[in-house]
Structure formats: structure tokens, C-alpha cells
XYZ file of C-alpha atoms in Angstrom:
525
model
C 2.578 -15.402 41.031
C 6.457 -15.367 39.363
C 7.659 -12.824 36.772
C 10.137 -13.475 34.862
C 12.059 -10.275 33.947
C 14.438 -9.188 30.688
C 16.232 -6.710 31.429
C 18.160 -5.656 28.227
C 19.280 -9.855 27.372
C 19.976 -10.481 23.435
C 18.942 -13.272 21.394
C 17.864 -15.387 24.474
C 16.648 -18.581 22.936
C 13.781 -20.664 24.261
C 16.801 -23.567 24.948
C 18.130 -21.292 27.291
C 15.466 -20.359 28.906
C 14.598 -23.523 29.978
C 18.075 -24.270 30.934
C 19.809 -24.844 28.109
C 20.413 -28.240 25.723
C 23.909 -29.870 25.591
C 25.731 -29.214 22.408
C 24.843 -32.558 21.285
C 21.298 -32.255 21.875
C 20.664 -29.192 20.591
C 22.381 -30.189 17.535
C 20.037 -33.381 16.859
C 16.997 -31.275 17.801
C 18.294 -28.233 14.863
C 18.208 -31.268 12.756
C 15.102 -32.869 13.618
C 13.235 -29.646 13.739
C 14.102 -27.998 10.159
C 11.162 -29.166 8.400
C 8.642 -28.401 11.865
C 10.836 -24.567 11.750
C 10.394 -24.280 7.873
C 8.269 -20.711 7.309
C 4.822 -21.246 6.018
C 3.546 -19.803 3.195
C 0.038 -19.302 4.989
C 1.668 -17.077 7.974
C 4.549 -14.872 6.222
C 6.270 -12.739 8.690
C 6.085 -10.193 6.020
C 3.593 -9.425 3.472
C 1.876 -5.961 2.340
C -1.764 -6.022 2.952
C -4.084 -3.176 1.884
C -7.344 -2.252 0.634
C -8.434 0.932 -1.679
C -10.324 3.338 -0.255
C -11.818 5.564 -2.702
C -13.131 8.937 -2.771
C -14.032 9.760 -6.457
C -17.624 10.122 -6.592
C -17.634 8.959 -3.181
C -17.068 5.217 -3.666
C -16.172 4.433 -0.609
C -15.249 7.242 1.518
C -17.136 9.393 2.186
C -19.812 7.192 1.451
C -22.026 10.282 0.107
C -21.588 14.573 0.164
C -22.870 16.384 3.074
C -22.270 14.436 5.780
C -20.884 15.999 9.044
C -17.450 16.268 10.335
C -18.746 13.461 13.258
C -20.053 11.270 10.302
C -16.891 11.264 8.214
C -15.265 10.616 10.786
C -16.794 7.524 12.109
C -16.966 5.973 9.012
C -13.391 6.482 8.592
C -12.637 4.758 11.468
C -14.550 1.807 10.627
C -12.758 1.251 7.496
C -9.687 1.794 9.526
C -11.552 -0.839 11.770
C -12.073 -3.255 8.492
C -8.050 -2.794 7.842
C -7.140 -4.171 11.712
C -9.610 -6.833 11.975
C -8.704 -8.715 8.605
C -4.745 -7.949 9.894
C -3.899 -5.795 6.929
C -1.056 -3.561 8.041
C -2.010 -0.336 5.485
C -4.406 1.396 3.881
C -4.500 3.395 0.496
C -6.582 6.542 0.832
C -7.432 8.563 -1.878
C -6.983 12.190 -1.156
C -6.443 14.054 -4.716
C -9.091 12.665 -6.540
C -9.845 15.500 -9.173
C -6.979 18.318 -8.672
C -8.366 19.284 -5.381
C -7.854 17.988 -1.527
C -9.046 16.262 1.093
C -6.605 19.037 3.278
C -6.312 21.946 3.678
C -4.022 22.459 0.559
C -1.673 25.410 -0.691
C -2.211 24.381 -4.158
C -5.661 23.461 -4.619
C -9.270 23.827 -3.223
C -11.367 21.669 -0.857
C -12.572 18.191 -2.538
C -16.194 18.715 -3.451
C -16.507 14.838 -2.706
C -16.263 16.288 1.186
C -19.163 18.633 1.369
C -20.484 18.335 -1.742
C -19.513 21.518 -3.134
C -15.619 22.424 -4.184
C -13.597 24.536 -1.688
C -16.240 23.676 0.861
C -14.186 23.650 4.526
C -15.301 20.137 5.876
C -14.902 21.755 9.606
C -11.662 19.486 10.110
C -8.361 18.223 8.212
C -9.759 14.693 6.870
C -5.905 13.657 5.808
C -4.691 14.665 9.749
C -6.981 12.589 10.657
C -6.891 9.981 8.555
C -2.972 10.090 9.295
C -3.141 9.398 13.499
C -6.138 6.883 13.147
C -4.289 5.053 11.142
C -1.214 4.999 13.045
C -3.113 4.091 16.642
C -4.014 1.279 14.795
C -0.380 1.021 13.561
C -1.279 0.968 9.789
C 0.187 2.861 7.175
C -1.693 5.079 5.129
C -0.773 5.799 2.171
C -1.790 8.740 0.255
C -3.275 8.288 -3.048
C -3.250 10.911 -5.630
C -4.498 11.481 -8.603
C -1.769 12.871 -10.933
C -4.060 14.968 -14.420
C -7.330 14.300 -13.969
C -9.309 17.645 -13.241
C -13.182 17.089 -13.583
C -15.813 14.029 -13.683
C -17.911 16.701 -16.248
C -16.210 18.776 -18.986
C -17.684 22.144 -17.350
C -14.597 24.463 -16.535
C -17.010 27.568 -15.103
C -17.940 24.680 -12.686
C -14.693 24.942 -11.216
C -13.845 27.490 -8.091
C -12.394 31.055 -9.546
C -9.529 30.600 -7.922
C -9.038 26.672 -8.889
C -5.237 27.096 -11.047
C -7.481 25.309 -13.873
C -9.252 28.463 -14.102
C -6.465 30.880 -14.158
C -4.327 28.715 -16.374
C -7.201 27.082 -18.680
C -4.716 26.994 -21.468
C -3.656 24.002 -19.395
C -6.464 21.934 -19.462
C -7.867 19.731 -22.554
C -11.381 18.463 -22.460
C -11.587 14.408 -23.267
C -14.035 11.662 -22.921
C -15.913 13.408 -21.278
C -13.656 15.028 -18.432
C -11.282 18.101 -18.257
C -7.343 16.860 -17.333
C -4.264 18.914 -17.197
C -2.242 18.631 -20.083
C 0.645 16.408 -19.105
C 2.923 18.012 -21.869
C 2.499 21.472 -20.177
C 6.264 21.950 -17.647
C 4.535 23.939 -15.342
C 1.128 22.004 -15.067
C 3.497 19.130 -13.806
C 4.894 21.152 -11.575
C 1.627 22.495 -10.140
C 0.679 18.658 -9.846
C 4.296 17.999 -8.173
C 4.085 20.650 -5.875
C 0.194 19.731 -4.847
C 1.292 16.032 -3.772
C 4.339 17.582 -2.039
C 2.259 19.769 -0.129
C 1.047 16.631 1.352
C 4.147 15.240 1.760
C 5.792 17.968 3.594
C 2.819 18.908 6.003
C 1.536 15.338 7.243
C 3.044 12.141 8.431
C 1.857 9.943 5.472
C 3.919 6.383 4.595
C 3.695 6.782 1.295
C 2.351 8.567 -2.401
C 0.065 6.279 -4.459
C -0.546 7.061 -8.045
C -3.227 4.506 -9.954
C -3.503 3.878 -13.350
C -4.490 7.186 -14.778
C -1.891 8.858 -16.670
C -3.274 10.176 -20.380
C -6.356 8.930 -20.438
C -7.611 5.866 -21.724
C -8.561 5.559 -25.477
C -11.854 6.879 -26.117
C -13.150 6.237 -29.764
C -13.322 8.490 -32.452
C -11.791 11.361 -29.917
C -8.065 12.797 -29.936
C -6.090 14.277 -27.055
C -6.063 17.659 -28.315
C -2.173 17.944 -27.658
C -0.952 19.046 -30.680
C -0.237 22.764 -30.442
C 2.113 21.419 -26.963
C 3.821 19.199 -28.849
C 4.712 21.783 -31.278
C 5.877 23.700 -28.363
C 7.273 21.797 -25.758
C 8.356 18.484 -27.698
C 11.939 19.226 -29.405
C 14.275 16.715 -29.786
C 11.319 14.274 -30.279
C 10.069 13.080 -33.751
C 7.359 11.192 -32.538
C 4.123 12.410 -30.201
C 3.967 9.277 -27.920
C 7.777 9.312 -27.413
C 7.432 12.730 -26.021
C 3.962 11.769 -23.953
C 5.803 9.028 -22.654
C 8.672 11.277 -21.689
C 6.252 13.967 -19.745
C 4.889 10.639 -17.695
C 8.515 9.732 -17.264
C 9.579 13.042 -16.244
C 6.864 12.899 -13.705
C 7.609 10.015 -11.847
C 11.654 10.497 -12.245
C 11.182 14.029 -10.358
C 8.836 12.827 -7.708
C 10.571 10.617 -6.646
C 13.783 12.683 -6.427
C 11.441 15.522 -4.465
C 9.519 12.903 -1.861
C 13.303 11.263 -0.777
C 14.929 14.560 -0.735
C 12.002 15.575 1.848
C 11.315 12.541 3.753
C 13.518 9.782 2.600
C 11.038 7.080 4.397
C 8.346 7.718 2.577
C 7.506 5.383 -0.196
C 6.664 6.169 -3.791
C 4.547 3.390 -5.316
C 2.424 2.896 -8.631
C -0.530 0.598 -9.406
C -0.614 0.435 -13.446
C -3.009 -1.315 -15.852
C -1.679 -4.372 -15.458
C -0.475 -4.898 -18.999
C 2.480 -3.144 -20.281
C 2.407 -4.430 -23.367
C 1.334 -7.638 -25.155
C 3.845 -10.113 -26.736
C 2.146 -9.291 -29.815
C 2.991 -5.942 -29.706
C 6.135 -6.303 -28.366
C 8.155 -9.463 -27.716
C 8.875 -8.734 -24.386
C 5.600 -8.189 -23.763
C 3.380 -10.784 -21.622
C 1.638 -13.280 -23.176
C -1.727 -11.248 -23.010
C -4.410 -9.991 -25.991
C -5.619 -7.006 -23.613
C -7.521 -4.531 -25.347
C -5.053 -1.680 -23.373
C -1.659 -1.289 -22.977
C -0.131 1.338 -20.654
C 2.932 1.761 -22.979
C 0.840 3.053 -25.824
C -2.030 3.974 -24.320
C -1.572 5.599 -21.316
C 1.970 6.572 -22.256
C 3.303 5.341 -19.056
C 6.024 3.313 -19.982
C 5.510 1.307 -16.324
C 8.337 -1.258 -16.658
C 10.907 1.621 -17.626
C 10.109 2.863 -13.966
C 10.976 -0.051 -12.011
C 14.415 -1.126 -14.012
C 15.088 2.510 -13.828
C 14.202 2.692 -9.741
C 12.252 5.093 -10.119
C 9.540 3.760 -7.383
C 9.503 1.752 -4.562
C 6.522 -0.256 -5.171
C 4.843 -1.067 -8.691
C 0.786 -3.080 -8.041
C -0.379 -3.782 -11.256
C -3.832 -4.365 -11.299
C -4.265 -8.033 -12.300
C -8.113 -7.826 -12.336
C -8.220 -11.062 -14.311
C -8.890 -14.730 -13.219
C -6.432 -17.069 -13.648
C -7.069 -18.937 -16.927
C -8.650 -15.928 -18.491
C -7.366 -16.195 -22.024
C -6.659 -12.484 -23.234
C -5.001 -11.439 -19.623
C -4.300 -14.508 -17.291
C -3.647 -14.258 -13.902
C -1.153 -17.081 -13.707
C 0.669 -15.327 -16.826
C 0.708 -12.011 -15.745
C 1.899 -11.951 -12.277
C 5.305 -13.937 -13.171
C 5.670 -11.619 -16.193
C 6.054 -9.073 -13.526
C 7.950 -10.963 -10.844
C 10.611 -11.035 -13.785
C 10.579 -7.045 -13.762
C 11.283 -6.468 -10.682
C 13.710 -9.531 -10.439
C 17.199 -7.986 -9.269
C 15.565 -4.250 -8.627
C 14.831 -2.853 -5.413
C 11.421 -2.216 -6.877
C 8.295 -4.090 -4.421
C 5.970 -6.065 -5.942
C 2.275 -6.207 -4.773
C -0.987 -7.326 -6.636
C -3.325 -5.898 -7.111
C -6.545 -7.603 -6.851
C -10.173 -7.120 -8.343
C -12.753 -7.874 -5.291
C -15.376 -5.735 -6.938
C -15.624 -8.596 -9.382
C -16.209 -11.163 -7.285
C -19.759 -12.580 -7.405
C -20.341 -10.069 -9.849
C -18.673 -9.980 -12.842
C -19.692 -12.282 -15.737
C -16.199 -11.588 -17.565
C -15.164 -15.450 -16.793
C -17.548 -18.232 -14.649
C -14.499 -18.527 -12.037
C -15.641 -14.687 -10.612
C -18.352 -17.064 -9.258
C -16.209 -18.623 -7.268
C -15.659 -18.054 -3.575
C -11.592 -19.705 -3.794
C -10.729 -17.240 -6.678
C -9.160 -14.204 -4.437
C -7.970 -17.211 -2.502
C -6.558 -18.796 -5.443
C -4.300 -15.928 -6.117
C -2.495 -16.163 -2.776
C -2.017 -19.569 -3.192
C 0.199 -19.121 -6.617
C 1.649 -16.016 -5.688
C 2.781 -17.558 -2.424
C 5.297 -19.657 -4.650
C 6.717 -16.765 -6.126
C 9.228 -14.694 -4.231
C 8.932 -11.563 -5.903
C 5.373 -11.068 -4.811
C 5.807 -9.320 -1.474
C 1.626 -8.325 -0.895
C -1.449 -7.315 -2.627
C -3.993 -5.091 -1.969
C -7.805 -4.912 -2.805
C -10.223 -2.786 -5.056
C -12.307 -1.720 -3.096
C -12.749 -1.484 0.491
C -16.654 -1.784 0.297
C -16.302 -4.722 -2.109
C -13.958 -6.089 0.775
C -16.153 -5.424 3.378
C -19.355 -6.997 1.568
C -18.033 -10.327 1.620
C -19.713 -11.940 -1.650
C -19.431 -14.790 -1.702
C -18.287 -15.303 1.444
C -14.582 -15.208 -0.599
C -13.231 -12.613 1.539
C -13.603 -14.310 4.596
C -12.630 -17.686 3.393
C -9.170 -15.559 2.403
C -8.313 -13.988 5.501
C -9.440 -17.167 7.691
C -6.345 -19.003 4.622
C -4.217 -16.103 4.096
C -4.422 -13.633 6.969
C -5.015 -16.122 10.445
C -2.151 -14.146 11.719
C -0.814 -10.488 11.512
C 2.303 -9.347 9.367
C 4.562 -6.863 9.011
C 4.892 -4.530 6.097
C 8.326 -6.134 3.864
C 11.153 -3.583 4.343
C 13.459 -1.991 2.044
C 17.173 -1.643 2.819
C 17.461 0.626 0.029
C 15.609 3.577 1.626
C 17.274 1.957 5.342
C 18.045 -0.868 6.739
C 19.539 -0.116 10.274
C 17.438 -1.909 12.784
C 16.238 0.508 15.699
C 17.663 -0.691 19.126
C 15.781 -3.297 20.826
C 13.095 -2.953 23.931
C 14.174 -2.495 27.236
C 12.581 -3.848 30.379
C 10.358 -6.613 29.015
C 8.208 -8.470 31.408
C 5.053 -10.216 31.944
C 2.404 -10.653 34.383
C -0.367 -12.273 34.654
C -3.374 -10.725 35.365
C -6.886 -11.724 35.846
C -7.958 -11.075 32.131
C -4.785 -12.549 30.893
C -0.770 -11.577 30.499
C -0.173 -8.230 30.718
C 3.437 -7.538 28.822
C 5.458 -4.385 29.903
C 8.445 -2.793 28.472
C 10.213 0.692 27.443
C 11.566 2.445 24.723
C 15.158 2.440 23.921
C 15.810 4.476 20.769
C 13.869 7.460 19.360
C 13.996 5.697 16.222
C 11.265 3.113 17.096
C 7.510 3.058 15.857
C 6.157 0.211 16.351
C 6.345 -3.249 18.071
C 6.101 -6.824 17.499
C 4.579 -9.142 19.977
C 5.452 -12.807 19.805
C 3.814 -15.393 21.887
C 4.469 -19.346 22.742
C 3.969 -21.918 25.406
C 6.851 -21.872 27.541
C 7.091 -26.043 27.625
C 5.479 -26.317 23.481
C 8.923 -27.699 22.119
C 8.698 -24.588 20.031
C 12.722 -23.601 19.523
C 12.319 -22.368 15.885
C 13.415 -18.672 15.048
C 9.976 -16.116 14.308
C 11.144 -16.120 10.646
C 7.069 -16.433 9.786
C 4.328 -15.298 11.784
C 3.123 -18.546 13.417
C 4.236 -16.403 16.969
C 3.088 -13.076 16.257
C 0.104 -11.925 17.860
C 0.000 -8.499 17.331
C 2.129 -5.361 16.358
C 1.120 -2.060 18.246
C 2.386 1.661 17.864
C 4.581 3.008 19.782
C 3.271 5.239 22.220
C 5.927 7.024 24.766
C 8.751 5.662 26.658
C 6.944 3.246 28.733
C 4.777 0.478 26.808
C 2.408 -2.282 27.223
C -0.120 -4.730 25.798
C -2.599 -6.623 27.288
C -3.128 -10.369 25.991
C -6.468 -11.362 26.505
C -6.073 -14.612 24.600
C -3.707 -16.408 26.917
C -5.113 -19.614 28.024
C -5.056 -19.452 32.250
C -2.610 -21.803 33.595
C -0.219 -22.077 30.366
C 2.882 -20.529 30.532
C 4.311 -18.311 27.956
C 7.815 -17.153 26.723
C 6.593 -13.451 25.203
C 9.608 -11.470 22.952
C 9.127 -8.283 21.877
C 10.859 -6.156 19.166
C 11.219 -2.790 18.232
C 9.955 -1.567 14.314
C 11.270 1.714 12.800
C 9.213 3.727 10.027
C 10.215 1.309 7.195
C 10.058 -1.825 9.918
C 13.332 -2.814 10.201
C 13.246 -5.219 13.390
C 15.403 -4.948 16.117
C 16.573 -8.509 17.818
C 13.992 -9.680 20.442
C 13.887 -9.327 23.791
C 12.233 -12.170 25.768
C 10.114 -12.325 28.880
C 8.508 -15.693 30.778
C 5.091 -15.505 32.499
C 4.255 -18.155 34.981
C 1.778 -18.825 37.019
């Protein structure tokens, strides 16, 4: 057995390794190899991948009341599980679903969508939880919240006591059949601020997720009962929706100021109604007919927030088909890559799964190649940097058979989450120590820390003697990414082929994966 050993070399290329190229050579092989070393659009490097996982009226998670500590947590895990397996790299979890928590909050009671019952202790802190499992798996979580809504039912008394709804119900206005906090009301946004803060400050979460639910959606023949605030509160405005939109705005201006001024890692990101506004509304609208518009009907004036840089990440929920008429896919998506064109602003999709194989809103819903589809158009668009799925049990049931044909298209190899150099972009130092062995079940690669400042690594793999010389700028080479774990590190590769040699390079990932340069290591049998 020989081991080839690192021991702190830079940029060592696979050329070198195998004892270098003469200038000349190496410069007809750079030439002759820039098509072969062109990234592919099927294995980015970097791409957001995520799935939903909702707890309102338990639609995913937990998948009913009641169940025990043990239970919830198992079936956690397997939707972490889910995540790994399909090589997402984070997952959304919803842990404010109705003004109350899924930990043990300072604001706000127990989720009754836990033990069935509000302010019921579960016997353990789900979002703790939720937080390391996720990590050992190296995915973020994200934390989703809520922001207004208060009740599925319009029954106050069936709120705790102590529930701040109760001792402020001046707050709260009854609508379509719920009970929300009135977003016009200062300090019911700051109760809501300081609820998702509570979060922020007391667990190691990636990021704060807000959906689409701002002022509720239109309900006919009822009105927002937000008259007497407006009177109040709304001076220096003229018109009601230019101060509703203002509250929303004030909202998402302040949190954001309050999660970077805590934890400036931790990402702020948005998933709208996927329509702002159509052209026929407004001429900078997209080119839609949709029957909602989240300017004037949710008040959330969602394209303000991203020129403004307000959050880090805007999904809109493009739960249409391409070709659908009144909201198209293949219209929609590039009227949003021209948002966030020259912002700092992230731009994922999101996608409806739950319609696959079920929804009779257009015949291509019956098709298998629809989620698949997507990928394929927003691969050509650079602004698109991931997407991420409603829901996780509409992932994991597989109608269809569309969501494996996807990840067996899109997601044959892992990827790591895009960065953004405007929250940091100093790479961590690189691993120390690489080396590989072989062992009986495979290669096992060794190496240790350098800097505190490293989370994660990236494992790249291939053949020593391949004529593979091109940089890892996709993820054709990466065969896993794994927490970090302590000073000394390893990973076991139990897919090396016995008898093939390997060049192995490792790299170190901070919180917002920056990537360090790579440090290489040979195994040989």
C-alpha cells in the first residue's frame, strides 16, 4: 500500500501531480480541453435545493397531534433523510405556523400542531433538534415563520389566557374565516419581530423564511376590518393600501436590520405569490392575467424588497406550468430574473410538486418531465440560483415517478448552497493534513481543521490517470460535502472502484460556504 500525503500544498493541479506537462503541452491540452472543462448545466457546483416542510394543520410534520417525543422525532429525521438522499443541501421548516412555537418561546405558547393542544410542552425543543439533525447531515435549515396569521378558526377564547392575542385582542381582526394580527398595529409588529428573533438569537438556524401570507388573501364580500387603525396609525398617508403596504414594508425593512445586527450570517428570504403584478395592471408588470397580485392584494409590494435589499433571497412561487396562459412558467421566471438582475438579492423557484399528477389546472401536470422541464429552462438563466419544493410529502410520494426522473437529471451529484459576498465573502483557510488510504471497504480520506471559521467540507474525487485536468468549477467531482466535526476529520468512500487510483481534494466551507482553495491527496494501491 502507498499514501500519498498533502501536507498544507496550494492549488496542486492534477498536471503536477503526475509530474507535470511542458509549457507547450499544457498549453495545447488548456486548449483542447475547454469545451471537455466547460461546467454543465446538469451538475452545478452551486445550486439551492430545498423542500417545504410544513406544520400547519400538520401537513407534513408532524404528520398528526399526539404523537410522542420518540415519534416526532423519527419522522423528522426521515425527512431530514429525504433532504440527503435526493442531495438537497437545506430544508425549510415551518416553526411559527399560527403565532405560537415549535420552541420553547419567550413570546408565544407551545404550537398546538405538537401535542395537539396549545402551550402543550412536547417533552423536548423540536427547533434544537431540528437545528443539529440538520447540520450532521450538513443541511441548512431554515426557519419558516409565519408573520400575522393567529388562528385556523375565528374562536379567540380558544386561545391560551396568556396567548398576547388574548391580552391585546384589540390587536386581532377576524377574516375569512381566521383571526390575524392587525399588521397596521406598531406594537403587534413588534411582538411578531421580537417572536422570530427569539428564534434567531437562541438557536443556530441558517436562515428566516416568510411565505406568502401577508394581509390575507381577498375573500369575497368580506373587508379587513382596518379602518379605525388607519385612522390612527396611518398619517401622512391618503390612501389605505399605501399605508398597508408600508406596515408590510416596515416589516421586512426592520427584520432584516434586527437578524444582521444579531447574526449577520443568517439569511432573510421571502417566497411571494408569484405575481407582483400583471402588465395589465401595471406595465411593468409580467405578462400574466392572475386572479392575485401581491402588490394589491396582499399589500406586499415584493419587488420593492429586492431593489431595495431588503432580503437575501426572494422564491416566488411559480406554481404554474409552462405554457399556462394566465401565469406561464416560461414568462414568469425571467420576469423575475430581471428583478433581481444587478441586486444582491438570490433567486430560487419555487416549485408546485403537490400538483403534479394531480392537478387538472393544465394537461401538462400529467406529465412526469414537467418539474423536470423547469430545470431545464431555468438552467439557461443565470439569475436562477435554486428552487425548492411544496411539499415534502408531495416530494417524497413520487407521482408520477417525476420526482425521481428530476433528481436522477438534475440532482446525480451534490451541490453547494450559492454564496453571498454581500453578507461575506472571505474564504475560511484551507484543510490541513489531507491524505488517503485505502482500506478494505474503500478510500478512507483524513485531514484536520485549520481555521475556526470552517463548517463544512467538500470532497472531490477523480481517477488519478482519467485525463481529467479541468478546475471543479461544476460538480462532476464532488462526491459529498460533510460537517465539520472537531479538529481532526475524515470520510470514508465506499464507492471507490478497487484497484483505480484516485487524486481526492478537499476544501474547507464557512457558514455562508465560501470555499477555501483545495488541498489534494493521491491514493494508490
Amino acid at each position: 500500500m502507498r499514501v500519498w500525503r498533502a501536507m498544507g500544498v496550494l492549488g496542486v493541479t492534477a498536471g503536477v501531480l503526475l509530474g507535470g506537462l511542458s509549457s507547450t503541452a499544457s498549453a495545447v491540452e488548456t486548449a483542447g480541453n475547454e469545451q471537455k472543462c466547460a461546467p454543465s448545466a446538469s451538475t452545478p457546483l452551486r445550486q439551492f435545493r430545498a423542500s417545504w416542510v410544513a406544520s400547519v394543520v400538520n401537513i407534513d410534520w408532524p404528520s398528526k397531534t399526539g404523537l410522542s417525543a420518540a415519534q416526532q422525532q423519527a419522522e423528522l429525521i426521515g425527512w431530514l433523510d429525504d433532504a440527503a438522499r435526493q442531495n438537497h443541501n437545506a430544508v425549510i421548516l415551518q416553526v411559527r405556523p399560527t403565532a405560537d412555537a415549535f420552541w420553547p418561546s419567550k413570546v408565544e405558547p407551545w404550537s398546538r400542531y405538537l401535542t395537539g393542544q396549545q402551550g402543550g410542552d412536547p417533552g423536548y425543543d423540536p427547533l434544537a433538534f431540528a437545528v443539529a439533525e440538520a447540520h450532521k447531515r450538513n443541511l441548512e435549515l431554515h426557519a419558516w415563520f409565519n408573520p400575522y396569521r393567529l388562528s385556523m378558526n375565528t374562536d379567540i377564547n380558544a386561545l391560551l389566557p396568556t396567548h398576547p392575542a388574548r391580552q391585546h385582542p384589540d390587536w386581532v381582526v377576524s377574516y375569512g374565516g381566521k383571526l390575524y394580527y392587525n399588521p397596521g398595529i406598531p406594537a403587534a409588529r413588534e411582538l411578531v419581530e421580537d417572536a422570530i428573533m427569539d428564534a434567531v438569537e437562541n438557536y443556530d438556524i441558517d436562515g428566516v423564511h416568510f411565505d406568502d401570507y401577508f394581509y390575507p388573501y381577498p375573500v369575497a364580500g368580506q373587508v379587513f376590518d382596518d379602518a379605525a387603525t388607519f385612522a390612527q396609525y396611518g398619517g401622512g398617508f391618503t390612501k389605505l393600501a399605501d399605508w398597508r403596504r408600508n406596515n408590510i414594508d416596515l416589516l421586512i425593512q426592520e427584520l432584516d436590520q434586527k437578524i444582521h445586527a444579531s447574526k449577520p450570517w443568517v439569511k432573510f428570504g421571502v417566497s411571494p405569490f408569484a405575481v407582483w403584478r400583471n402588465k395589465g395592471t401595471d406595465p411593468e408588470g409580467s405578462d400574466t392575467t392572475a386572479g392575485a397580485q401581491t402588490y394589491d392584494d396582499l399589500y406586499a409590494d415584493t419587488r420593492k424588497w429586492v431593489r431595495e435589499e431588503w432580503i437575501d433571497y426572494i422564491v416566488p412561487q411559480v406554481y404554474w406550468a409552462g405554457g399556462f396562459a394566465p401565469a406561464d412558467y416560461n414568462k414568469l421566471v425571467p420576469w423575475w430574473a430581471d428583478q433581481v438582475r444587478d441586486t444582491r438579492v438570490h433567486l430560487y423557484i419555487g416549485e408546485a410538486t403537490y400538483k403534479v399528477g394531480t392537478s387538472a389546472q393544465s394537461p401538462d401536470w400529467s406529465d412526469p418531465k414537467e418539474l423536470s422541464d423547469h430545470l431545464a429552462f431555468t438552467s439557461t438563466i443565470p439569475e436562477v440560483k435554486g428552487n425548492i419544493y411544496f411539499s415534502a410529502k408531495d416530494v417524497r410520494a413520487d407521482r408520477l415517478g417525476a420526482t425521481t426522473l428530476l433528481n436522477n437529471t438534475w440532482y446525480s451529484r451534490p451541490a453547494l448552497v450559492p454564496t453571498m459576498p454581500a453578507l461575506d465573502s472571505r474564504a475560511p483557510l484551507p484543510a490541513h493534513a489531507v491524505h488517503a488510504t485505502r482500506t478494505a471497504d474503500g478510500v478512507q480520506v483524513k485531514w484536520s481543521r485549520t481555521s475556526q471559521d470552517t463548517t463544512a467540507y467538500a470532497i472531490y474525487r477523480r481517477e488519478l490517470r482519467g485525463g481529467d485536468h479541468c478546475p471543479d468549477n461544476d460538480a462532476r467531482n464532488l462526491i459529498a460535502t460533510v460537517r465539520s466535526t472537531g479538529a481532526a476529520q475524515s470520510y470514508a468512500d465506499s464507492t471507490a472502484t478497487p484497484g483505480t487510483a484516485y487524486i481526492y481534494s478537499v476544501t474547507a466551507l464557512d457558514r455562508l460556504a465560501n470555499q477555501s482553495v483545495p488541498i489534494p491527496a493521491v491514493s494508490l494501491r
